Amino acid sequence: MKQLIDKLYKTSNLSPAEYKELIDNRNSELSEYLFEKARAVRIENYGYDVYIRGLIEFTNYCKNDCYYCGIRKSNCRAERYRLTKEQILECCSVGYDLGFRTFVLQGGEDGYFTDDKIIDIIRSIKTSYPDCAVTLSIGEKSYESYKAFFDAGAERYLLRHETANAEHYGKLHPKALSLDSRKQCLYNLKDIGYQVGCGFMVGSPFQTTDCLVEDLLFIKQLNPHMVGIGPFIPHRGTPFADKEAGTLELTLFLVGIIRLMLPPVLLPATTALGTIHPKGRELGILAGANVIMPNLSPKSVRQKYLLYDNKICTGDEAADCLCRMKKRMEGIGYHVTISRGDHKSIL
Ligand code: 5AD
């Protein structure tokens, strides 16, 4: 099995059968070997730097009804909120002073935020903070909308593909959503010139090793700048309330594999990873991740943007979160840096 990791390290490629063999035969010794290689590749590309992104969860209204997600339209117990443009800019101001140079605007698919409103928000942020990157994470839109946001100054877009297997996609989403449209959005974003991020949940209901292999092959083919993966965690207000959560162990293993597949990729140690294990994000960094995404949303709405149960940091000020994160990273020999943290191909 170590030969497969050596091959992946040297060539950034494996066949579908080899990925499957590697995933199905993993054990703690093999994982350690994988993480060593993944760290070497990460350090070669980004040193010991950890890039930070200020996450602004600006609306939890959503027209979609994804079976796994706590802010799905049918969850009538979710307390809905929207931030005003002024509140969003205030988050940026707090974030800028703390050293954030990337702001991620994330929200449900909320019709209230028309293209004009989003464009106005992007322009305002870019005018006040011209040295910062704006990342959008607001779901599926038309080519024209994506282009208009890009022209307004947004330069990165996160849209997880969720699963690259169409049948599996159908088990996680209502009929109105399709894998084909999802993929088309990702290709459109790339075509427009965004730095693009895809990704998936590890251990989502009905996921098999074959699904994971398809995820890896799709990621390799798309060749995104960013990949976000985290364990699935059930939310009590969803049809998947009683499903099992994904594991730390498999998530870390996949983080390591993705680092070797795409050496310069920007790879976050996600909040979901930090939620299933107290040291989840440190372990993510040690498995090859190089980004963390602390929350910049106002404290008053933190408790309301709950995609899954027991989400961490919902009661903390951004400053405290960041301060703790910096210490935790120093504790494992890495440093949070003040920079836009662009993908290597952009520099
Ligand atoms: N557990 C883990 N991750 C989730 N997401 C949504 N719901 C859950 C959940 N229950 C992830 C999805 C989405 C991202 C914003 O959060 O992958 O794309």
Coordinates of C-alpha atoms and ligand atoms in Angstrom, one line a residue:
M1 CA 0.0 0.0 0.0
K2 CA 2.9 2.4 0.7
Q3 CA 3.9 2.0 -3.0
L4 CA 0.5 3.5 -3.9
I5 CA 1.3 6.5 -1.7
D6 CA 4.7 6.8 -3.2
K7 CA 3.2 6.7 -6.7
L8 CA 0.7 9.3 -5.8
Y9 CA 3.4 11.5 -4.3
K10 CA 5.6 11.2 -7.4
T11 CA 2.9 11.5 -10.1
S12 CA -0.1 13.1 -8.4
N13 CA -2.2 10.4 -10.0
L14 CA -3.6 7.0 -9.4
S15 CA -6.1 4.8 -11.3
P16 CA -9.6 4.5 -10.0
A17 CA -8.8 0.9 -8.8
E18 CA -5.7 2.2 -7.0
Y19 CA -7.6 4.9 -5.2
K20 CA -10.2 2.4 -4.1
E21 CA -7.5 0.0 -2.9
L22 CA -5.8 2.7 -1.0
I23 CA -9.0 3.9 0.7
D24 CA -10.3 0.4 1.5
N25 CA -7.0 -0.8 3.0
R26 CA -6.1 2.3 5.0
N27 CA -4.9 1.9 8.6
S28 CA -3.1 4.1 11.1
E29 CA 0.4 3.3 10.0
L30 CA -0.5 4.0 6.3
S31 CA -2.2 7.2 7.3
E32 CA 0.9 8.4 9.1
Y33 CA 2.9 7.7 6.0
L34 CA 0.4 9.5 3.8
F35 CA 0.4 12.6 6.2
E36 CA 4.2 12.8 6.1
K37 CA 4.2 13.0 2.4
A38 CA 1.2 15.4 2.3
R39 CA 3.0 17.7 4.8
A40 CA 6.2 17.6 2.7
V41 CA 4.2 18.7 -0.4
R42 CA 2.3 21.3 1.5
I43 CA 5.6 22.8 3.0
E44 CA 7.2 22.7 -0.5
N45 CA 4.3 24.8 -1.8
Y46 CA 3.3 27.1 1.1
G47 CA 5.9 26.6 3.8
Y48 CA 4.5 26.6 7.3
D49 CA 2.0 29.4 6.5
V50 CA -1.7 29.0 7.4
Y51 CA -3.9 31.3 5.5
I52 CA -7.0 32.6 7.1
R53 CA -10.4 33.5 5.6
G54 CA -13.0 35.6 7.3
L55 CA -16.3 33.8 6.9
I56 CA -19.4 36.1 6.9
E57 CA -22.6 34.1 7.0
F58 CA -24.9 36.8 5.7
T59 CA -28.2 35.0 5.2
N60 CA -29.6 31.7 6.3
Y61 CA -32.7 31.9 4.1
C62 CA -32.5 29.2 1.4
K63 CA -34.8 28.2 -1.4
N64 CA -33.3 24.7 -1.5
D65 CA -34.2 21.7 0.5
C66 CA -31.0 19.6 0.7
Y67 CA -31.7 16.6 3.0
Y68 CA -28.5 17.1 5.0
C69 CA -28.5 20.8 5.6
G70 CA -29.8 22.6 8.7
I71 CA -30.8 25.7 6.8
R72 CA -32.9 23.8 4.2
K73 CA -36.2 25.6 3.4
S74 CA -38.4 23.0 5.2
N75 CA -36.6 23.3 8.5
C76 CA -39.2 25.6 10.0
R77 CA -37.4 25.7 13.3
A78 CA -34.4 27.5 11.8
E79 CA -34.6 31.2 12.9
R80 CA -34.0 33.1 9.7
Y81 CA -31.9 36.2 9.4
R82 CA -30.2 38.5 6.9
L83 CA -27.4 40.9 7.5
T84 CA -27.6 44.4 6.0
K85 CA -24.9 45.7 3.8
E86 CA -23.8 47.9 6.8
Q87 CA -23.5 44.8 9.0
I88 CA -21.5 43.0 6.4
L89 CA -19.1 45.9 6.0
E90 CA -18.8 46.1 9.8
C91 CA -17.7 42.4 9.8
C92 CA -15.1 43.3 7.2
S93 CA -13.9 46.2 9.3
V94 CA -13.5 44.1 12.4
G95 CA -11.9 41.4 10.3
Y96 CA -9.5 43.7 8.5
D97 CA -8.2 45.0 11.9
L98 CA -7.6 41.4 13.0
G99 CA -5.5 40.7 9.9
F100 CA -8.0 39.1 7.5
R101 CA -7.3 39.8 3.8
T102 CA -10.0 37.5 2.4
F103 CA -13.7 37.8 3.1
V104 CA -15.9 34.9 2.3
L105 CA -19.6 35.9 1.8
Q106 CA -21.5 32.7 2.4
G107 CA -25.3 32.3 2.4
G108 CA -28.2 30.1 1.4
E109 CA -29.8 30.6 -2.0
D110 CA -31.8 33.7 -0.9
G111 CA -33.8 35.5 -3.6
Y112 CA -33.9 38.6 -1.5
F113 CA -30.2 39.2 -2.4
T114 CA -30.7 40.0 -6.1
D115 CA -27.7 40.3 -8.4
D116 CA -27.8 44.1 -7.9
K117 CA -27.6 43.8 -4.2
I118 CA -24.7 41.3 -4.3
I119 CA -22.8 43.5 -6.8
D120 CA -23.3 46.5 -4.6
I121 CA -21.9 44.6 -1.6
I122 CA -18.9 43.3 -3.5
R123 CA -18.1 46.8 -4.9
S124 CA -18.4 48.4 -1.4
I125 CA -16.1 45.8 0.1
K126 CA -13.5 46.2 -2.7
T127 CA -13.7 50.0 -2.5
S128 CA -13.0 50.0 1.3
Y129 CA -10.5 47.1 1.2
P130 CA -8.8 47.1 -2.2
D131 CA -6.1 44.8 -0.8
C132 CA -8.5 42.1 0.1
A133 CA -9.9 39.2 -1.8
V134 CA -13.7 38.6 -2.0
T135 CA -14.9 35.0 -2.1
L136 CA -18.5 34.2 -2.8
S137 CA -20.3 31.1 -1.6
I138 CA -23.9 31.6 -2.6
G139 CA -24.8 28.6 -4.6
E140 CA -25.9 28.0 -8.2
K141 CA -26.4 31.1 -10.4
S142 CA -26.5 31.7 -14.1
Y143 CA -23.3 32.3 -16.1
E144 CA -24.4 36.0 -16.5
S145 CA -24.8 36.4 -12.7
Y146 CA -21.4 34.8 -12.0
K147 CA -19.8 37.0 -14.7
A148 CA -21.4 40.2 -13.2
F149 CA -20.1 39.3 -9.7
F150 CA -16.7 38.7 -11.1
D151 CA -16.7 42.0 -13.0
A152 CA -17.7 43.7 -9.7
G153 CA -14.6 42.4 -8.1
A154 CA -15.3 39.0 -6.7
E155 CA -12.3 36.8 -7.5
R156 CA -13.0 33.4 -5.8
Y157 CA -16.1 31.2 -5.6
L158 CA -16.8 28.2 -3.4
L159 CA -19.3 25.7 -4.6
R160 CA -19.0 22.2 -3.2
H161 CA -20.1 19.6 -5.8
E162 CA -21.3 17.5 -2.7
T163 CA -20.8 14.2 -4.5
A164 CA -19.6 13.4 -8.1
N165 CA -21.9 10.3 -8.4
A166 CA -25.3 11.2 -9.9
E167 CA -27.2 8.5 -8.2
H168 CA -25.7 9.5 -4.8
Y169 CA -26.4 13.1 -5.6
G170 CA -30.1 12.2 -6.0
K171 CA -30.1 10.6 -2.6
L172 CA -28.9 13.8 -0.9
H173 CA -31.0 16.3 -2.8
P174 CA -34.6 16.9 -4.0
K175 CA -35.3 16.3 -7.7
A176 CA -35.0 20.1 -8.5
L177 CA -31.3 19.8 -8.1
S178 CA -28.9 17.9 -10.3
L179 CA -25.3 17.0 -10.4
D180 CA -25.1 18.2 -14.1
S181 CA -26.2 21.7 -13.2
R182 CA -23.8 21.7 -10.2
K183 CA -20.9 20.7 -12.4
Q184 CA -21.9 23.2 -15.1
C185 CA -21.7 26.0 -12.5
L186 CA -18.2 24.9 -11.6
Y187 CA -17.1 24.9 -15.2
N188 CA -18.7 28.3 -15.8
L189 CA -17.0 29.8 -12.8
K190 CA -13.6 28.5 -14.1
D191 CA -14.3 29.8 -17.5
I192 CA -15.0 33.3 -16.2
G193 CA -11.7 33.3 -14.4
Y194 CA -12.6 32.7 -10.8
Q195 CA -10.3 30.8 -8.4
V196 CA -12.8 28.0 -7.8
G197 CA -13.4 25.6 -4.9
C198 CA -15.3 22.4 -5.0
G199 CA -15.7 19.8 -2.3
F200 CA -17.8 17.2 -0.6
M201 CA -18.9 15.8 2.7
V202 CA -17.1 12.7 4.0
G203 CA -19.4 10.0 5.3
S204 CA -22.6 11.5 3.9
P205 CA -25.5 9.0 4.0
F206 CA -25.3 6.4 1.2
Q207 CA -21.7 7.3 0.3
T208 CA -19.5 4.3 -0.8
T209 CA -15.8 4.0 -1.5
D210 CA -16.8 4.1 -5.2
C211 CA -18.5 7.5 -4.6
L212 CA -15.3 8.8 -3.0
V213 CA -13.2 7.5 -5.9
E214 CA -15.5 9.4 -8.3
D215 CA -15.1 12.5 -6.1
L216 CA -11.4 12.3 -6.4
L217 CA -11.4 11.7 -10.2
F218 CA -13.8 14.7 -10.6
I219 CA -11.6 16.9 -8.5
K220 CA -8.5 15.9 -10.5
Q221 CA -10.3 16.6 -13.7
L222 CA -11.8 20.0 -12.6
N223 CA -8.4 20.9 -11.2
P224 CA -9.8 23.5 -8.8
H225 CA -7.8 26.1 -6.8
M226 CA -9.5 25.1 -3.6
V227 CA -11.1 21.9 -2.2
G228 CA -13.3 22.0 0.9
I229 CA -14.0 18.7 2.6
G230 CA -15.4 18.0 6.1
P231 CA -17.3 15.2 7.8
F232 CA -21.1 15.0 7.4
I233 CA -22.7 15.8 10.7
P234 CA -26.4 15.2 11.2
H235 CA -28.7 18.1 12.0
R236 CA -31.8 17.3 14.1
G237 CA -34.1 19.4 11.9
T238 CA -33.4 17.4 8.7
P239 CA -34.4 14.1 7.1
F240 CA -30.9 12.8 8.0
A241 CA -31.2 13.6 11.7
D242 CA -30.6 9.9 12.6
K243 CA -27.8 9.2 10.1
E244 CA -24.3 8.6 11.3
A245 CA -21.7 11.3 11.1
G246 CA -18.6 10.9 9.0
T247 CA -15.3 10.1 10.8
L248 CA -12.3 12.2 11.6
E249 CA -10.1 9.4 10.4
L250 CA -11.5 9.1 6.9
T251 CA -11.7 12.9 6.5
L252 CA -8.0 13.3 7.4
F253 CA -7.0 10.5 5.0
L254 CA -8.8 12.2 2.1
V255 CA -7.2 15.5 3.0
G256 CA -3.8 13.8 2.7
I257 CA -4.8 12.2 -0.7
I258 CA -6.1 15.5 -2.1
R259 CA -2.9 17.3 -1.1
L260 CA -0.9 14.8 -3.1
M261 CA -3.3 14.9 -6.1
L262 CA -3.2 18.7 -6.3
P263 CA 0.1 19.8 -4.7
P264 CA -0.6 23.6 -4.8
V265 CA -4.3 23.4 -3.8
L266 CA -5.7 25.6 -1.1
L267 CA -7.2 23.1 1.4
P268 CA -9.0 24.2 4.5
A269 CA -9.1 22.4 7.8
T270 CA -12.9 22.9 8.1
T271 CA -15.2 23.9 10.9
A272 CA -16.9 20.6 10.6
L273 CA -13.6 18.9 11.2
G274 CA -13.1 21.0 14.3
T275 CA -16.7 20.1 15.4
I276 CA -16.2 16.3 15.4
H277 CA -12.9 16.4 17.3
P278 CA -11.4 19.0 19.6
K279 CA -8.1 18.9 17.7
G280 CA -9.7 18.3 14.3
R281 CA -8.4 21.4 12.7
E282 CA -4.8 20.9 13.9
L283 CA -5.0 17.3 12.7
G284 CA -6.3 18.6 9.4
I285 CA -3.3 20.9 9.0
L286 CA -1.0 18.1 10.0
A287 CA -2.6 15.9 7.2
G288 CA -1.8 18.5 4.6
A289 CA -4.4 21.3 4.9
N290 CA -3.2 25.0 4.8
V291 CA -6.2 27.2 5.3
I292 CA -8.6 27.9 8.2
M293 CA -11.8 29.8 8.0
P294 CA -12.7 31.5 11.3
N295 CA -16.2 33.0 11.6
L296 CA -16.6 36.8 11.3
S297 CA -20.4 36.8 11.5
P298 CA -21.8 39.0 14.2
K299 CA -22.2 37.1 17.5
S300 CA -25.9 37.8 17.5
V301 CA -26.5 35.5 14.4
R302 CA -23.9 32.9 15.0
Q303 CA -26.3 30.5 16.6
K304 CA -28.6 30.7 13.6
Y305 CA -26.3 29.6 10.8
L306 CA -26.4 26.0 11.8
L307 CA -25.8 23.6 8.9
Y308 CA -25.3 20.8 11.4
D309 CA -25.6 20.2 15.1
N310 CA -23.0 21.2 17.8
K311 CA -21.2 23.6 15.5
I312 CA -18.2 25.2 17.3
C313 CA -17.4 28.8 17.9
T314 CA -21.0 30.0 17.8
G315 CA -20.6 31.9 21.0
D316 CA -17.2 33.5 20.6
E317 CA -16.1 36.9 19.3
A318 CA -14.0 36.7 16.1
A319 CA -11.0 38.2 17.9
D320 CA -11.0 35.4 20.6
C321 CA -11.5 32.7 18.0
L322 CA -8.6 34.0 15.9
C323 CA -6.4 34.4 18.9
R324 CA -6.9 30.9 20.0
M325 CA -6.4 29.6 16.5
K326 CA -3.1 31.4 16.2
K327 CA -1.9 29.8 19.4
R328 CA -3.1 26.4 18.3
M329 CA -1.2 26.7 15.0
E330 CA 2.0 27.9 16.8
G331 CA 1.5 24.8 19.0
I332 CA 2.0 22.5 16.0
G333 CA 4.7 24.6 14.4
Y334 CA 2.7 26.6 11.8
H335 CA 1.9 30.3 11.6
V336 CA -1.2 32.2 10.7
T337 CA -0.2 34.9 8.1
I338 CA -1.7 38.2 7.2
S339 CA -2.1 37.8 3.4
R340 CA -4.7 37.3 0.7
G341 CA -3.4 33.8 0.5
D342 CA -3.9 33.3 -3.2
H343 CA -3.3 30.0 -5.0
K344 CA 0.3 29.6 -6.1
S345 CA -0.6 29.9 -9.8
I346 CA -1.9 33.5 -9.2
L347 CA 1.3 34.9 -7.6
Ligands
5AD1 N1 -22.7 18.3 7.8 C1 -21.6 18.7 7.3 N2 -21.5 19.6 6.3 C2 -22.6 20.1 5.8 N3 -22.8 21.0 4.8 C3 -24.2 21.3 4.8 N4 -24.8 20.5 5.7 C4 -23.9 19.8 6.3 C5 -23.9 18.8 7.4 N5 -25.1 18.4 7.9 C6 -21.8 21.5 4.0 C7 -22.1 21.3 2.5 C8 -22.2 22.7 2.0 C9 -21.3 23.5 2.9 C10 -21.6 25.0 3.0 O1 -21.6 22.9 4.2 O2 -21.1 20.6 1.9 O3 -21.7 22.8 0.6

